[in-house]
XYZ file of C-alpha atoms in Angstrom:
368
model
C -39.186 -11.640 24.825
C -38.272 -9.024 22.237
C -35.157 -9.217 20.107
C -33.775 -6.083 21.750
C -33.967 -7.793 25.123
C -31.681 -10.521 23.778
C -29.041 -8.049 22.679
C -26.222 -6.552 24.705
C -23.313 -4.213 24.057
C -20.177 -4.596 26.176
C -17.018 -2.533 26.288
C -13.786 -4.425 26.921
C -10.363 -2.910 27.274
C -6.850 -3.707 26.038
C -5.096 -7.113 25.704
C -7.204 -8.648 28.506
C -10.428 -7.629 26.773
C -9.239 -9.005 23.447
C -8.337 -12.305 25.127
C -11.852 -12.586 26.526
C -13.284 -12.013 23.059
C -10.894 -14.441 21.287
C -13.000 -17.609 21.096
C -16.167 -15.833 19.939
C -14.264 -13.563 17.525
C -12.588 -16.571 15.903
C -16.020 -18.211 15.594
C -17.285 -14.964 13.903
C -14.369 -15.097 11.471
C -15.376 -18.650 10.528
C -18.971 -17.468 9.897
C -17.635 -14.894 7.422
C -15.039 -16.716 5.255
C -15.132 -13.975 2.582
C -14.510 -11.059 5.018
C -11.209 -9.245 4.527
C -8.260 -10.620 6.485
C -7.849 -7.270 8.286
C -11.167 -7.744 10.057
C -10.013 -10.977 11.685
C -9.093 -11.653 15.280
C -5.620 -12.823 14.165
C -4.867 -9.456 12.544
C -6.096 -7.428 15.536
C -4.252 -9.585 18.083
C -0.976 -9.103 16.165
C -1.632 -5.354 15.834
C -2.459 -4.910 19.514
C 0.442 -6.939 20.846
C 3.189 -5.937 18.386
C 2.387 -2.427 17.098
C 0.007 -0.537 19.330
C 2.002 1.607 21.795
C -1.089 2.348 23.958
C -2.667 -1.092 24.029
C -4.411 -0.580 27.357
C -6.380 2.383 25.982
C -7.903 0.371 23.143
C -11.634 -0.350 23.565
C -13.369 -3.360 22.000
C -17.106 -2.654 21.653
C -18.701 -6.110 21.442
C -22.235 -6.653 20.043
C -23.887 -9.880 21.226
C -27.184 -11.406 20.301
C -28.339 -14.304 22.449
C -24.703 -14.533 23.669
C -23.456 -14.905 20.071
C -20.852 -12.323 19.069
C -22.168 -10.633 15.919
C -19.934 -7.533 15.716
C -16.851 -5.852 17.138
C -15.692 -2.262 17.008
C -12.053 -1.923 18.061
C -11.515 1.816 18.658
C -8.749 4.114 19.879
C -10.177 6.993 21.903
C -8.370 10.051 23.141
C -8.880 10.630 26.843
C -8.178 14.365 26.421
C -11.158 16.347 27.644
C -11.682 18.776 24.686
C -14.243 21.575 24.624
C -17.681 21.366 26.163
C -19.939 19.065 24.146
C -17.194 18.477 21.577
C -17.568 14.901 20.238
C -14.922 12.427 21.142
C -13.412 10.826 18.067
C -12.991 7.072 18.326
C -10.948 5.690 15.438
C -10.933 2.166 14.029
C -7.218 1.211 14.078
C -5.196 1.210 10.901
C -1.575 1.320 12.039
C -0.006 -1.622 10.305
C 0.684 -0.183 6.904
C -2.144 -2.293 5.452
C -4.003 0.863 4.479
C -7.499 -0.597 4.634
C -10.188 -1.183 7.235
C -13.782 -2.513 7.265
C -16.671 -3.039 9.645
C -16.585 -6.244 11.631
C -20.160 -7.522 11.510
C -21.909 -10.797 10.899
C -23.481 -10.981 7.419
C -27.021 -11.046 8.870
C -26.585 -7.870 10.972
C -27.123 -4.186 10.333
C -25.407 -1.645 12.633
C -28.382 0.773 12.592
C -30.441 -1.855 14.492
C -27.817 -1.721 17.262
C -27.397 2.011 17.301
C -29.763 2.966 20.184
C -28.216 0.321 22.464
C -24.692 1.176 21.348
C -25.279 4.910 22.073
C -26.748 4.074 25.452
C -23.749 1.892 26.391
C -21.164 4.487 25.292
C -23.005 7.268 27.091
C -23.104 5.243 30.320
C -19.339 4.778 29.973
C -18.795 8.543 29.522
C -18.152 8.505 25.768
C -20.969 10.762 24.545
C -21.142 12.674 22.313
C -18.909 10.666 19.985
C -17.844 10.139 16.367
C -16.527 6.799 15.073
C -13.959 7.294 12.334
C -12.959 4.564 9.895
C -10.008 5.354 7.668
C -9.140 3.426 4.530
C -12.616 1.988 3.978
C -13.243 0.370 0.582
C -16.485 2.191 -0.202
C -18.029 -0.354 -2.626
C -17.139 -3.459 -0.579
C -19.794 -5.931 0.618
C -18.817 -5.155 4.241
C -20.152 -1.613 3.914
C -23.696 -3.069 3.609
C -23.695 -3.393 7.388
C -23.770 0.439 7.552
C -26.969 0.746 5.523
C -29.669 2.628 7.403
C -27.112 5.025 8.973
C -26.688 7.239 5.897
C -27.959 10.348 7.673
C -25.269 9.944 10.323
C -22.381 9.309 7.908
C -19.922 11.608 6.144
C -17.662 10.008 3.543
C -14.491 11.654 2.215
C -12.856 10.080 -0.802
C -9.090 9.704 -0.318
C -7.604 7.179 -2.732
C -8.308 3.834 -4.404
C -7.468 0.194 -4.004
C -6.255 -1.707 -7.103
C -7.192 -5.271 -8.006
C -7.292 -7.751 -10.859
C -10.401 -9.643 -11.954
C -9.222 -13.216 -12.402
C -12.595 -14.519 -13.566
C -11.486 -13.731 -17.116
C -8.681 -15.247 -19.255
C -5.149 -14.119 -18.587
C -4.955 -12.719 -22.156
C -7.842 -10.362 -21.363
C -5.940 -9.016 -18.314
C -2.748 -8.673 -20.274
C -4.538 -6.748 -23.032
C -5.012 -3.908 -20.537
C -1.277 -3.591 -19.791
C 0.426 -0.487 -21.030
C 2.724 -0.784 -24.062
C 5.660 0.061 -21.820
C 4.806 -2.734 -19.383
C 4.465 -5.279 -22.187
C 7.978 -4.395 -23.343
C 9.299 -4.660 -19.800
C 7.792 -8.095 -19.351
C 9.081 -9.433 -22.701
C 12.605 -8.171 -21.994
C 12.569 -9.315 -18.388
C 11.429 -12.845 -19.263
C 14.056 -13.082 -22.000
C 16.939 -11.905 -19.811
C 15.884 -13.994 -16.784
C 15.594 -17.114 -19.005
C 19.324 -16.801 -19.671
C 19.828 -18.119 -16.090
C 17.509 -21.091 -16.600
C 13.853 -22.022 -16.720
C 11.491 -19.305 -15.284
C 8.918 -20.769 -12.960
C 6.521 -19.678 -10.208
C 6.380 -21.722 -7.030
C 3.929 -21.158 -4.180
C 3.757 -22.310 -0.547
C 0.899 -21.890 1.916
C 0.340 -22.363 5.630
C 3.203 -23.648 7.797
C 5.009 -24.885 4.729
C 5.293 -21.258 3.596
C 6.810 -20.325 6.952
C 9.309 -23.164 6.868
C 10.450 -23.189 3.237
C 9.620 -19.828 1.571
C 9.569 -17.165 4.320
C 13.371 -17.213 4.951
C 13.965 -16.834 1.200
C 11.509 -13.927 1.062
C 13.279 -12.152 3.920
C 16.633 -12.578 2.182
C 15.279 -11.184 -1.114
C 13.670 -8.189 0.529
C 16.833 -7.374 2.470
C 18.891 -7.344 -0.776
C 17.162 -4.313 -2.261
C 16.220 -0.697 -1.583
C 14.144 -1.659 1.429
C 17.333 -2.617 3.262
C 18.729 0.863 2.603
C 15.500 2.477 3.864
C 15.287 0.154 6.844
C 11.793 -1.104 5.910
C 12.793 -4.680 5.078
C 11.225 -7.093 7.582
C 14.602 -8.576 8.377
C 15.665 -5.137 9.680
C 12.392 -3.872 11.166
C 11.823 -6.073 14.201
C 8.397 -4.722 15.153
C 7.019 -5.050 11.598
C 8.463 -8.570 11.316
C 6.935 -9.696 14.568
C 3.546 -8.239 13.500
C 3.559 -10.012 10.153
C 4.681 -13.321 11.648
C 2.120 -13.110 14.480
C -0.886 -12.707 12.195
C 0.243 -14.628 9.116
C 1.247 -17.788 11.004
C -1.444 -17.709 13.693
C -2.798 -21.284 13.867
C -6.332 -20.000 14.690
C -6.519 -17.725 11.618
C -9.252 -18.401 9.054
C -7.062 -17.199 6.161
C -3.956 -18.845 4.683
C -0.530 -17.200 4.323
C 0.843 -17.691 0.818
C 4.329 -16.931 -0.359
C 5.150 -16.937 -4.050
C 8.704 -17.176 -5.358
C 9.897 -16.664 -8.946
C 12.800 -18.838 -9.952
C 15.248 -18.347 -12.807
C 16.968 -21.680 -12.942
C 17.746 -22.663 -9.355
C 17.854 -19.092 -8.030
C 14.917 -17.289 -6.417
C 14.825 -13.807 -7.950
C 11.507 -12.321 -6.668
C 8.965 -12.994 -3.981
C 5.483 -12.018 -2.791
C 4.160 -12.196 0.760
C 0.406 -12.775 0.486
C -2.801 -13.685 2.277
C -5.380 -15.984 0.757
C -8.867 -15.349 2.184
C -11.865 -16.872 0.481
C -11.590 -16.223 -3.237
C -9.085 -13.384 -2.874
C -5.304 -13.230 -2.744
C -3.931 -10.028 -1.287
C -0.334 -8.914 -1.811
C 1.129 -7.551 1.385
C 4.803 -7.208 0.414
C 6.966 -7.729 -2.671
C 10.729 -8.271 -2.948
C 13.328 -9.046 -5.599
C 17.021 -9.781 -5.864
C 18.772 -6.420 -6.205
C 21.326 -7.766 -8.690
C 18.452 -8.783 -10.989
C 16.556 -5.485 -10.646
C 17.269 -4.361 -14.238
C 15.350 -7.437 -15.495
C 12.145 -6.540 -13.572
C 11.719 -9.883 -11.808
C 8.941 -8.496 -9.566
C 6.860 -7.550 -12.618
C 7.492 -10.944 -14.251
C 6.355 -12.650 -11.023
C 3.179 -10.557 -10.800
C 2.247 -11.423 -14.373
C 2.820 -15.134 -13.694
C 0.687 -14.942 -10.539
C -2.137 -13.336 -12.525
C -1.866 -16.126 -15.107
C -2.016 -18.815 -12.417
C -5.046 -17.195 -10.704
C -6.881 -16.803 -13.983
C -6.512 -20.569 -14.388
C -7.691 -21.324 -10.833
C -11.533 -21.445 -10.540
C -11.254 -20.867 -6.785
C -9.634 -17.471 -7.130
C -11.639 -14.449 -8.325
C -9.467 -11.551 -7.266
C -5.863 -10.461 -6.751
C -5.826 -7.415 -4.480
C -2.839 -5.026 -4.542
C -4.470 -3.419 -1.457
C -3.197 0.104 -2.157
C -3.301 2.406 -5.223
C 0.280 3.414 -6.067
C 1.715 5.086 -9.143
C 3.642 2.024 -10.415
C 0.306 0.155 -10.688
C -0.946 2.446 -13.429
C 1.016 0.513 -16.082
C -0.962 -2.592 -15.182
C -4.316 -0.787 -15.607
C -6.015 -2.787 -12.855
C -9.567 -2.471 -11.601
C -10.019 0.220 -8.960
C -12.249 0.602 -5.952
C -12.701 3.915 -4.149
C -11.152 4.182 -0.680
C -12.229 6.855 1.750
C -12.688 7.961 5.341
C -16.026 7.304 6.965
C -17.164 9.510 9.863
C -20.085 8.003 11.732
C -21.766 10.583 14.004
C -23.777 9.736 17.117
C -26.643 11.929 15.909
C -27.966 12.876 12.467
C -28.069 16.554 13.351
C -24.341 16.577 14.167
C -23.650 14.921 10.785
C -25.740 17.503 8.910
C -23.936 20.357 10.591
C -20.531 18.813 9.864
C -21.527 18.072 6.276
C -22.565 21.690 5.759
C -19.357 23.000 7.281
C -17.264 20.655 5.098
C -19.165 21.749 1.959
C -18.567 25.383 2.828
C -14.901 24.774 3.389
C -14.613 22.994 -0.015
C -16.326 25.856 -1.794
C -13.989 28.415 -0.140
C -11.006 26.371 -1.272
C -12.321 26.338 -4.812
C -12.841 30.070 -4.770
C -9.350 30.685 -3.483
C -7.921 28.347 -6.127
C -9.808 30.097 -8.952
C -8.742 33.507 -7.628
């Protein structure tokens, strides 16, 4: 029996489809302990149940080899009929504010090997021609290796970058890259905060984080500008339910981690994080508004970098996004872009040519 005969592609729909996939998807997560947390079943379950307003329209394209789940494509597809032969765009979800996405594939799999069967399955379900769009993809990440062999079908558009710190080097080496302005801010902040007592970093993980540190983080976040804008988790019920559902999911393969900075007995800053493999990702930051002039959030980040540089099990601190305030820290950067995966190579070539012509016309207009 050939390998292709042992493979199958199934399309499941909405919450019921996700529930059917749950045991195998969790097993796939355990096979890939270094995969980003936002590829996990726990993240997608929280997104689907707490954030997605059209949950029943979500499709989960499941790739199975000898009944083992080796890949999942969760996609949102518009049911609007469009023009004749116009490809249907199916988008990998990114609606949580996490800003990043990645392929969900076992490390030993290549998507191009599945492409003929995947196309056949989608066509039989009435989804051909199609384009799969992935927004917020870290272009140099190991997960993108699963797309090798599909280069002729792919168009990539650079959009931004994701910032991170390399903690395999001494803390002093990371600090040496800070801007002069940031170094002054950190010295002044540490000095002023020390007036209230000893400055120390304390971290909790797992259910201990939920019990002891999470309420403190919520209180800190609600004391600042996020309360005024309504984006603090304590005030945004949907966002809070989403974060709690995926962070404290007992079946998750990652660990929630909450870091608090204390000045004496008072918590003055906090970080809501995920620890997955050798990476800590910062999801949210908060600080006591009355201490804002002493930059407690910056002091906390520097202390976290120091702690991770001393921890041989941590290689990376990811800031996930690439925002202006991060420039003073001079972190490492990885390109983030949109990936358009076309059903056929010819469609990709035509779209690539049209996009190139559009870019050239824009340049001519700008120069004129």
